[in-house]
Amino acid sequence: MINSVAKNAQLYTPRQFNWVQFARHVYKLVDRPSIRDFKKMVRGNLLKNNPVTIDDKNVAENVFGPDVGKLQGSTVCTRPAPVLTDYVEVPPIIRYLHQNVGLLVDIIFVN
């Protein structure tokens, strides 16, 4: 079952939803720390003049889910599979008949 933001927002009042959006905005302003660190910042009053509470952040996680920017910044790329080479033995008669032929290959990859 996929929950949308609109469906999750219906569970809260418009006033709560506005605070949730503001909490998400403050979370982005402090450069998207971990949820535990952000809650410590709010609980320890390290953000001056910050009306956001821990409950607002919890509701924001329920409504919006995890922050996409935080997920993209903290996930790492997996190592790609090694490239396998396949050598083909050229028959001796072909090597003898075509001694002066050179094979040149250029490979260009455009992303």
Short mmCIF file of C-alpha atoms in Angstrom, two decimals:
data_model
loop_
_atom_site.label_atom_id
_atom_site.label_comp_id
_atom_site.label_asym_id
_atom_site.label_seq_id
_atom_site.Cartn_x
_atom_site.Cartn_y
_atom_site.Cartn_z
CA MET A 1 0.00 0.00 0.00
CA ILE A 2 1.43 3.35 -1.07
CA ASN A 3 0.63 6.34 1.13
CA SER A 4 0.67 9.74 -0.52
CA VAL A 5 1.45 13.01 1.21
CA ALA A 6 -2.09 14.23 0.56
CA LYS A 7 -3.56 11.13 2.17
CA ASN A 8 -1.22 11.42 5.18
CA ALA A 9 -1.91 15.16 5.52
CA GLN A 10 -5.64 14.49 5.91
CA LEU A 11 -4.88 12.88 9.28
CA TYR A 12 -3.83 16.26 10.71
CA THR A 13 -5.37 19.71 11.00
CA PRO A 14 -4.29 22.46 8.56
CA ARG A 15 -2.49 24.22 11.41
CA GLN A 16 -0.54 21.07 12.27
CA PHE A 17 0.29 20.56 8.60
CA ASN A 18 1.69 24.11 8.37
CA TRP A 19 3.93 23.41 11.38
CA VAL A 20 5.00 20.15 9.77
CA GLN A 21 6.03 22.00 6.61
CA PHE A 22 7.91 24.55 8.70
CA ALA A 23 9.67 21.76 10.62
CA ARG A 24 10.74 20.20 7.34
CA HIS A 25 12.00 23.61 6.16
CA VAL A 26 14.07 24.10 9.33
CA TYR A 27 15.45 20.57 8.93
CA LYS A 28 16.68 21.47 5.44
CA LEU A 29 18.13 24.80 6.65
CA VAL A 30 20.40 23.05 9.16
CA ASP A 31 21.78 20.90 6.34
CA ARG A 32 19.73 17.73 6.89
CA PRO A 33 21.41 16.13 9.91
CA SER A 34 20.36 12.68 11.06
CA ILE A 35 16.93 12.54 12.70
CA ARG A 36 18.47 11.72 16.07
CA ASP A 37 20.89 14.67 15.82
CA PHE A 38 18.10 17.04 14.78
CA LYS A 39 15.99 15.96 17.73
CA LYS A 40 18.98 16.56 20.03
CA MET A 41 19.39 20.03 18.52
CA VAL A 42 15.73 20.84 19.17
CA ARG A 43 15.67 19.29 22.64
CA GLY A 44 18.90 21.06 23.65
CA ASN A 45 17.63 24.40 22.29
CA LEU A 46 20.68 24.71 20.05
CA LEU A 47 18.62 26.42 17.37
CA LYS A 48 17.83 29.90 18.67
CA ASN A 49 14.30 31.25 18.23
CA ASN A 50 13.14 27.90 16.88
CA PRO A 51 9.44 27.17 17.51
CA VAL A 52 9.71 23.63 16.07
CA THR A 53 9.18 20.82 18.58
CA ILE A 54 10.16 17.19 18.46
CA ASP A 55 6.50 16.30 17.91
CA ASP A 56 6.46 18.48 14.79
CA LYS A 57 9.44 16.58 13.42
CA ASN A 58 7.82 13.22 14.24
CA VAL A 59 4.65 14.26 12.43
CA ALA A 60 6.74 15.48 9.49
CA GLU A 61 8.32 12.04 9.23
CA ASN A 62 4.84 10.47 9.29
CA VAL A 63 3.47 12.80 6.62
CA PHE A 64 6.39 13.16 4.21
CA GLY A 65 8.42 10.05 4.99
CA PRO A 66 12.21 10.14 4.99
CA ASP A 67 13.88 13.15 3.39
CA VAL A 68 14.92 12.32 -0.18
CA GLY A 69 17.88 14.71 -0.13
CA LYS A 70 19.24 13.05 3.01
CA LEU A 71 18.81 9.59 1.50
CA GLN A 72 20.56 10.57 -1.73
CA GLY A 73 23.43 12.17 0.13
CA SER A 74 24.03 9.29 2.52
CA THR A 75 23.72 6.28 0.22
CA VAL A 76 26.83 4.96 -1.46
CA CYS A 77 27.35 3.41 -4.85
CA THR A 78 27.98 -0.28 -5.01
CA ARG A 79 31.06 -1.57 -6.74
CA PRO A 80 30.34 -2.58 -10.34
CA ALA A 81 31.00 -6.08 -11.59
CA PRO A 82 34.45 -6.52 -13.13
CA VAL A 83 34.73 -6.46 -16.90
CA LEU A 84 35.33 -9.91 -18.32
CA THR A 85 37.57 -10.25 -21.35
CA ASP A 86 37.14 -12.98 -23.90
CA TYR A 87 40.14 -13.71 -26.10
CA VAL A 88 39.63 -15.60 -29.34
CA GLU A 89 42.53 -17.52 -30.85
CA VAL A 90 43.13 -16.57 -34.48
CA PRO A 91 43.84 -19.60 -36.71
CA PRO A 92 47.48 -19.76 -37.94
CA ILE A 93 46.53 -19.72 -41.63
CA ILE A 94 44.72 -16.40 -41.22
CA ARG A 95 47.66 -14.92 -39.31
CA TYR A 96 50.03 -16.03 -42.07
CA LEU A 97 47.91 -14.67 -44.94
CA HIS A 98 47.16 -11.34 -43.24
CA GLN A 99 50.43 -10.44 -41.53
CA ASN A 100 50.37 -6.78 -42.51
CA VAL A 101 46.79 -6.01 -41.49
CA GLY A 102 46.30 -3.92 -38.37
CA LEU A 103 43.08 -3.64 -36.40
CA LEU A 104 42.44 -0.33 -34.67
CA VAL A 105 39.38 0.29 -32.50
CA ASP A 106 38.19 3.50 -30.85
CA ILE A 107 35.44 3.36 -28.25
CA ILE A 108 33.51 6.46 -27.20
CA PHE A 109 30.91 6.44 -24.45
CA VAL A 110 28.62 9.45 -24.22
CA ASN A 111 26.51 9.70 -21.10
#
